[in-house]
Amino acid sequence: KGSPAGPGEPCGTWGSPCGPGSPVDRGALGRHHWVPATQRLFGGQIVGQALVAAARSVGSELQAHSLHCYFVRAGDPKVPVLYEVERTRTGRSFSVRSVKAIQHGQPILICQASFQLPQQSPVRHQCSMPAAPPPEALLTQEQLVRTYLQNPDLAERYRKQLTKIEAKDVPIDIKPVNPPGMLCSEAQEPKLLFWVRARGYIGECDAKVHCCVAAYISDYAFLGTALLPHRQHRVQFMVSLDHSMWFHAPFRADHWMLYECESPWAGEWPGGWRGARHPRAALTGARCRRLPGARARAAVAQGRRPGGHLRAGGRHQGGAGARAEQALARKAAAAAPAPRP
């Protein structure tokens, strides 16, 4: 419960085919959901479980290479999620799977996952790992929340939000590097660093299991990066429209990884997030990108002190997701140039 795959669950054995030789597998994998403070379905769990479903339909010799997801409907945390896997291509070196996460008979997420046979390459390079203090020298998010709650100047609306966060049993250990203060209203560069790992022991097992857990983690504490330069605004809601990940090298999701997040752009169109995850060995283990939708308004009420929002997660699937997509579509149509005769 709370993680997409347990330490003893083998990959490559899941699913009940529709019939002999059928290219489609179906199985109700998501029976238990970790529900964040927003009381909405946590999108990272759906991404991670979709990758679990895809991974269990390929051979153990293949490893996860990449995934690309689209969130198409709001998720319901009260009902299980059915995962439908189409075996799009099965080859010797590469295989591709298409996954639909289904609730109430309709897809809430569509995922394309690629798997490949590990091969050594003579061409190797990567971006440098950012300088950061070791995780042992930093406070956890729970410790930071308790520190914020002890501040007598903390606004009541922030106190209520943080109290909800404190009461949640988050299945992820996270230690921010230079966390932004709750009462700080100054614009900051849209970059964040934090150490992260799965809570609990997973152990040495199929590397695909650690990729699935990393996919789960990748949705946590990400969206706030784009808000750092705009702390004078109040965000009404934020959702993700798509989510992509690439897996470059083996890593342990239950060991500390440095998560490097940045938002290179935000504006009328959906903004963008990208991140790199570095294991302590200074290798880039995984990268991810996300296209979000957001709606914000300026904080102009007299006497209101603008500040950052610390939330118990990044994007969650909720009813606002569909409304955000509709609003973005209307803006795109209005901004599109007229066709040439």
Coordinates of C-alpha atoms in Angstrom, one line a residue:
K1 CA 0.0 0.0 0.0
G2 CA 1.4 3.4 -0.9
S3 CA 4.0 2.1 -3.4
P4 CA 3.6 0.8 -6.9
A5 CA 5.5 -2.5 -6.3
G6 CA 6.5 -4.4 -3.2
P7 CA 10.0 -5.7 -2.6
G8 CA 9.1 -9.3 -3.4
E9 CA 6.8 -8.8 -6.4
P10 CA 8.4 -10.1 -9.6
C11 CA 8.0 -8.3 -12.9
G12 CA 6.9 -10.2 -15.9
T13 CA 4.2 -12.3 -14.3
W14 CA 1.2 -9.9 -14.0
G15 CA -2.0 -9.9 -16.0
S16 CA -4.7 -12.2 -17.3
P17 CA -4.9 -12.2 -21.1
C18 CA -8.2 -11.8 -22.8
G19 CA -7.6 -15.0 -24.8
P20 CA -4.9 -17.2 -26.3
G21 CA -2.4 -15.1 -28.1
S22 CA -4.2 -11.9 -27.2
P23 CA -2.1 -8.7 -27.5
V24 CA -4.0 -7.1 -24.5
D25 CA -3.7 -7.8 -20.8
R26 CA -6.1 -6.5 -18.2
G27 CA -5.7 -6.5 -14.4
A28 CA -7.0 -4.4 -11.4
L29 CA -3.7 -3.5 -9.9
G30 CA -4.6 -0.3 -8.1
R31 CA -6.8 -1.4 -5.3
H32 CA -5.2 0.8 -2.6
H33 CA -4.5 4.5 -3.0
W34 CA -2.3 6.8 -0.9
V35 CA -4.5 10.0 -0.7
P36 CA -2.7 13.3 -0.1
A37 CA -4.0 16.3 1.8
T38 CA -6.0 17.4 -1.2
Q39 CA -8.1 14.3 -1.0
R40 CA -7.5 13.6 -4.7
L41 CA -6.0 10.7 -6.4
F42 CA -2.2 11.0 -6.4
G43 CA -1.0 11.1 -10.0
G44 CA 2.4 9.6 -9.2
Q45 CA 0.7 6.4 -8.1
I46 CA -1.1 6.1 -11.4
V47 CA 2.1 6.7 -13.4
G48 CA 4.1 4.2 -11.3
Q49 CA 1.4 1.5 -11.5
A50 CA 1.0 2.0 -15.2
L51 CA 4.7 1.3 -15.6
V52 CA 4.3 -1.8 -13.3
A53 CA 1.6 -3.1 -15.6
A54 CA 3.7 -2.5 -18.7
A55 CA 6.8 -4.0 -17.0
R56 CA 5.0 -7.2 -16.1
S57 CA 4.2 -7.9 -19.8
V58 CA 7.9 -8.0 -20.9
G59 CA 10.7 -10.4 -20.3
S60 CA 13.0 -10.0 -17.3
E61 CA 16.0 -9.3 -19.5
L62 CA 14.5 -6.0 -20.7
Q63 CA 14.7 -2.8 -18.7
A64 CA 12.6 0.3 -18.7
H65 CA 13.9 2.9 -21.1
S66 CA 11.3 5.7 -21.1
L67 CA 7.6 6.5 -20.6
H68 CA 5.3 9.2 -21.8
C69 CA 1.9 9.8 -20.2
Y70 CA -1.2 12.0 -20.7
F71 CA -3.7 12.7 -18.0
V72 CA -7.1 12.8 -19.6
R73 CA -9.6 12.6 -16.8
A74 CA -9.8 13.1 -13.0
G75 CA -9.1 10.1 -10.9
D76 CA -11.4 8.8 -8.1
P77 CA -9.5 7.7 -4.9
K78 CA -12.5 5.6 -3.8
V79 CA -12.4 3.0 -6.5
P80 CA -9.8 0.6 -7.9
V81 CA -7.9 1.4 -11.2
L82 CA -8.0 -1.1 -14.0
Y83 CA -4.8 -1.2 -16.2
E84 CA -5.2 -2.4 -19.8
V85 CA -1.8 -3.2 -21.5
E86 CA -1.5 -3.4 -25.3
R87 CA 1.6 -5.2 -26.5
T88 CA 2.4 -2.7 -29.2
R89 CA 5.7 -4.2 -30.2
T90 CA 7.8 -7.1 -28.9
G91 CA 11.3 -7.3 -30.3
R92 CA 14.6 -8.8 -29.3
S93 CA 16.2 -5.5 -28.2
F94 CA 13.2 -3.1 -27.8
S95 CA 9.6 -3.6 -26.8
V96 CA 6.8 -1.0 -26.5
R97 CA 3.7 -1.2 -24.4
S98 CA 0.6 1.0 -24.4
V99 CA -1.2 1.3 -21.1
K100 CA -4.6 2.7 -20.2
A101 CA -5.5 3.4 -16.6
I102 CA -9.3 3.0 -16.4
Q103 CA -12.0 4.0 -13.9
H104 CA -15.7 4.0 -14.3
G105 CA -15.2 2.5 -17.8
Q106 CA -13.1 5.5 -19.1
P107 CA -9.4 6.1 -19.3
I108 CA -7.9 8.5 -16.8
L109 CA -4.3 8.1 -18.0
I110 CA -2.7 6.9 -21.3
C111 CA 0.9 5.8 -21.1
Q112 CA 3.5 4.6 -23.7
A113 CA 6.4 2.7 -22.1
S114 CA 9.6 1.6 -23.9
F115 CA 11.9 -1.3 -22.7
Q116 CA 15.3 -2.2 -24.1
L117 CA 18.0 -4.8 -23.7
P118 CA 20.8 -3.2 -21.6
Q119 CA 23.9 -2.5 -23.8
Q120 CA 27.2 -0.9 -23.1
S121 CA 28.0 2.2 -25.3
P122 CA 31.5 3.7 -26.0
V123 CA 29.8 7.1 -26.1
R124 CA 29.1 8.4 -22.6
H125 CA 28.6 11.8 -21.2
Q126 CA 26.1 13.6 -18.8
C127 CA 25.5 16.9 -17.1
S128 CA 27.4 17.5 -13.9
M129 CA 25.7 16.7 -10.6
P130 CA 24.9 20.0 -8.7
A131 CA 26.7 20.7 -5.5
A132 CA 24.6 20.0 -2.5
P133 CA 25.1 19.1 1.2
P134 CA 24.6 15.5 2.1
P135 CA 21.1 14.4 3.1
E136 CA 22.3 13.6 6.6
A137 CA 22.9 17.3 7.1
L138 CA 19.4 18.4 6.1
L139 CA 15.9 18.4 7.7
T140 CA 13.1 16.3 6.4
Q141 CA 9.9 17.9 5.1
E142 CA 8.1 16.8 8.2
Q143 CA 10.7 18.5 10.4
L144 CA 10.4 21.7 8.3
V145 CA 6.7 21.6 8.7
R146 CA 6.9 21.4 12.4
T147 CA 9.4 24.3 12.4
Y148 CA 7.0 26.4 10.3
L149 CA 4.1 25.6 12.7
Q150 CA 6.1 26.9 15.7
N151 CA 6.4 30.4 14.0
P152 CA 3.8 32.7 15.8
D153 CA 3.7 35.0 12.7
L154 CA 2.5 32.2 10.4
A155 CA -0.8 33.2 8.8
E156 CA -3.8 31.0 9.8
R157 CA -4.5 29.8 6.3
Y158 CA -0.9 28.5 6.0
R159 CA -1.2 27.0 9.5
K160 CA -4.3 25.0 8.4
Q161 CA -2.6 23.7 5.2
L162 CA 0.5 22.7 7.1
T163 CA -1.5 20.9 9.8
K164 CA -3.1 18.8 7.1
I165 CA 0.3 18.0 5.7
E166 CA 1.7 17.0 9.1
A167 CA -1.2 14.6 9.7
K168 CA -0.5 12.7 6.4
D169 CA 1.7 9.6 6.3
V170 CA 3.7 10.4 3.2
P171 CA 5.4 7.3 1.6
I172 CA 8.4 9.3 0.5
D173 CA 11.4 10.7 2.4
I174 CA 12.2 14.2 1.1
K175 CA 14.9 16.6 2.3
P176 CA 14.8 20.0 0.5
V177 CA 18.1 21.9 -0.1
N178 CA 17.7 25.6 0.8
P179 CA 13.9 25.3 1.1
P180 CA 12.0 28.6 0.4
G181 CA 10.5 30.2 3.5
M182 CA 6.8 30.2 4.0
L183 CA 6.8 34.0 4.8
C184 CA 9.2 35.0 2.0
S185 CA 7.6 37.1 -0.7
E186 CA 10.7 37.8 -2.8
A187 CA 10.9 36.3 -6.3
Q188 CA 13.4 33.4 -6.6
E189 CA 14.9 31.5 -9.4
P190 CA 12.7 28.7 -10.6
K191 CA 15.0 25.9 -9.5
L192 CA 14.8 23.5 -6.6
L193 CA 17.1 20.8 -5.2
F194 CA 16.0 18.1 -2.8
W195 CA 17.1 14.7 -1.7
V196 CA 14.5 12.0 -2.1
R197 CA 14.0 8.3 -1.6
A198 CA 11.2 5.8 -1.2
R199 CA 10.3 5.3 2.5
G200 CA 11.0 1.7 3.5
Y201 CA 13.2 -1.1 2.2
I202 CA 13.0 -2.4 -1.4
G203 CA 16.3 -4.1 -1.7
E204 CA 18.1 -5.7 -4.7
C205 CA 15.6 -6.8 -7.2
D206 CA 14.6 -6.3 -10.8
A207 CA 15.7 -2.8 -11.8
K208 CA 12.3 -2.2 -13.3
V209 CA 10.8 -2.2 -9.8
H210 CA 13.1 0.7 -8.8
C211 CA 12.1 2.5 -12.1
C212 CA 8.4 2.1 -11.1
V213 CA 9.0 3.5 -7.6
A214 CA 11.0 6.4 -9.1
A215 CA 8.0 7.1 -11.4
Y216 CA 5.8 7.3 -8.4
I217 CA 8.2 9.6 -6.6
S218 CA 8.6 11.9 -9.7
D219 CA 5.2 13.4 -9.2
Y220 CA 5.9 14.6 -5.7
A221 CA 6.9 18.3 -4.8
F222 CA 7.5 19.3 -8.4
L223 CA 5.0 21.9 -9.5
G224 CA 6.0 24.5 -6.9
T225 CA 9.2 25.2 -8.8
A226 CA 7.5 27.4 -11.4
L227 CA 5.8 29.5 -8.6
L228 CA 9.1 30.7 -7.1
P229 CA 9.5 33.8 -9.4
H230 CA 5.8 34.7 -8.9
R231 CA 5.1 34.6 -5.2
Q232 CA 2.9 37.7 -5.4
H233 CA 0.3 35.6 -7.1
R234 CA -2.1 33.1 -5.5
V235 CA -2.5 29.9 -7.5
Q236 CA -6.1 28.7 -7.7
F237 CA -5.2 25.2 -9.0
M238 CA -2.4 23.4 -10.7
V239 CA -2.6 20.1 -12.7
S240 CA -0.3 18.3 -15.1
L241 CA -1.3 17.5 -18.6
D242 CA 1.5 15.1 -19.5
H243 CA 4.5 13.5 -17.9
S244 CA 7.6 11.9 -19.4
M245 CA 10.6 10.1 -17.9
W246 CA 13.8 8.5 -19.3
F247 CA 15.8 6.0 -17.4
H248 CA 19.6 6.1 -18.1
A249 CA 21.3 3.9 -15.6
P250 CA 20.5 1.4 -12.8
F251 CA 19.7 3.0 -9.4
R252 CA 18.1 2.2 -6.1
A253 CA 14.9 4.1 -5.4
D254 CA 15.2 3.4 -1.7
H255 CA 18.6 5.1 -1.6
W256 CA 19.0 8.9 -1.5
M257 CA 18.8 10.6 -4.9
L258 CA 19.4 14.3 -5.5
Y259 CA 16.4 15.6 -7.5
E260 CA 17.2 18.7 -9.6
C261 CA 14.1 20.6 -10.7
E262 CA 13.7 23.7 -12.9
S263 CA 11.0 25.5 -14.8
P264 CA 12.5 27.0 -17.9
W265 CA 9.3 28.8 -19.0
A266 CA 5.8 29.9 -17.9
G267 CA 3.2 32.0 -19.6
E268 CA -0.1 31.9 -21.5
W269 CA 0.5 28.4 -22.8
P270 CA 1.2 25.6 -20.3
G271 CA 4.5 26.0 -18.6
G272 CA 7.2 23.4 -18.4
W273 CA 9.1 21.5 -15.8
R274 CA 12.1 19.3 -16.2
G275 CA 14.1 17.4 -13.6
A276 CA 17.1 15.2 -13.3
R277 CA 17.6 12.6 -10.6
H278 CA 21.2 11.9 -9.5
P279 CA 22.0 8.9 -7.2
R280 CA 24.8 9.6 -4.7
A281 CA 27.3 8.0 -7.1
A282 CA 27.0 11.2 -9.2
L283 CA 25.4 9.4 -12.2
T284 CA 22.2 10.7 -13.8
G285 CA 19.8 7.8 -13.1
A286 CA 16.6 9.3 -14.6
R287 CA 15.2 12.5 -16.1
C288 CA 11.6 13.7 -16.4
R289 CA 9.6 16.5 -18.0
R290 CA 6.1 17.7 -17.4
L291 CA 3.6 20.0 -19.1
P292 CA 1.3 21.5 -16.5
G293 CA -1.8 23.7 -16.6
A294 CA -2.2 26.4 -14.0
R295 CA -4.5 29.2 -13.1
A296 CA -3.3 32.1 -10.9
R297 CA -4.5 35.5 -9.7
A298 CA -2.6 38.4 -8.1
A299 CA -2.7 38.6 -4.3
V300 CA -4.0 42.2 -4.0
A301 CA -6.2 42.0 -1.0
Q302 CA -5.2 44.6 1.6
G303 CA -3.3 43.3 4.5
R304 CA -2.6 39.9 2.9
R305 CA 1.0 38.8 3.0
P306 CA 1.9 37.0 -0.2
G307 CA 4.1 33.9 0.3
G308 CA 4.9 30.5 -0.9
H309 CA 2.7 27.4 -0.6
L310 CA 4.1 24.2 0.9
R311 CA 1.9 21.4 -0.1
A312 CA 1.9 17.7 0.5
G313 CA 2.6 16.8 -3.1
G314 CA 2.9 18.1 -6.6
R315 CA 0.2 17.5 -9.1
H316 CA -2.8 15.4 -8.1
Q317 CA -5.6 14.3 -10.4
G318 CA -8.8 16.2 -9.6
G319 CA -11.9 17.7 -11.1
A320 CA -9.9 20.8 -12.0
G321 CA -7.9 18.9 -14.5
A322 CA -10.6 18.7 -17.2
R323 CA -11.5 22.4 -16.6
A324 CA -7.9 23.4 -17.1
E325 CA -7.6 21.5 -20.3
Q326 CA -10.8 23.1 -21.6
A327 CA -9.5 26.6 -20.7
L328 CA -6.2 25.9 -22.4
A329 CA -7.9 24.7 -25.5
R330 CA -10.0 27.9 -25.7
K331 CA -6.9 30.1 -25.2
A332 CA -5.1 28.1 -27.9
A333 CA -8.0 28.6 -30.4
A334 CA -8.2 32.3 -29.7
A335 CA -4.5 32.8 -30.1
A336 CA -4.1 30.8 -33.3
P337 CA -3.5 32.9 -36.4
A338 CA -6.1 32.9 -39.1
P339 CA -5.5 30.3 -41.9
R340 CA -4.0 31.7 -45.1
P341 CA -6.3 31.7 -48.2

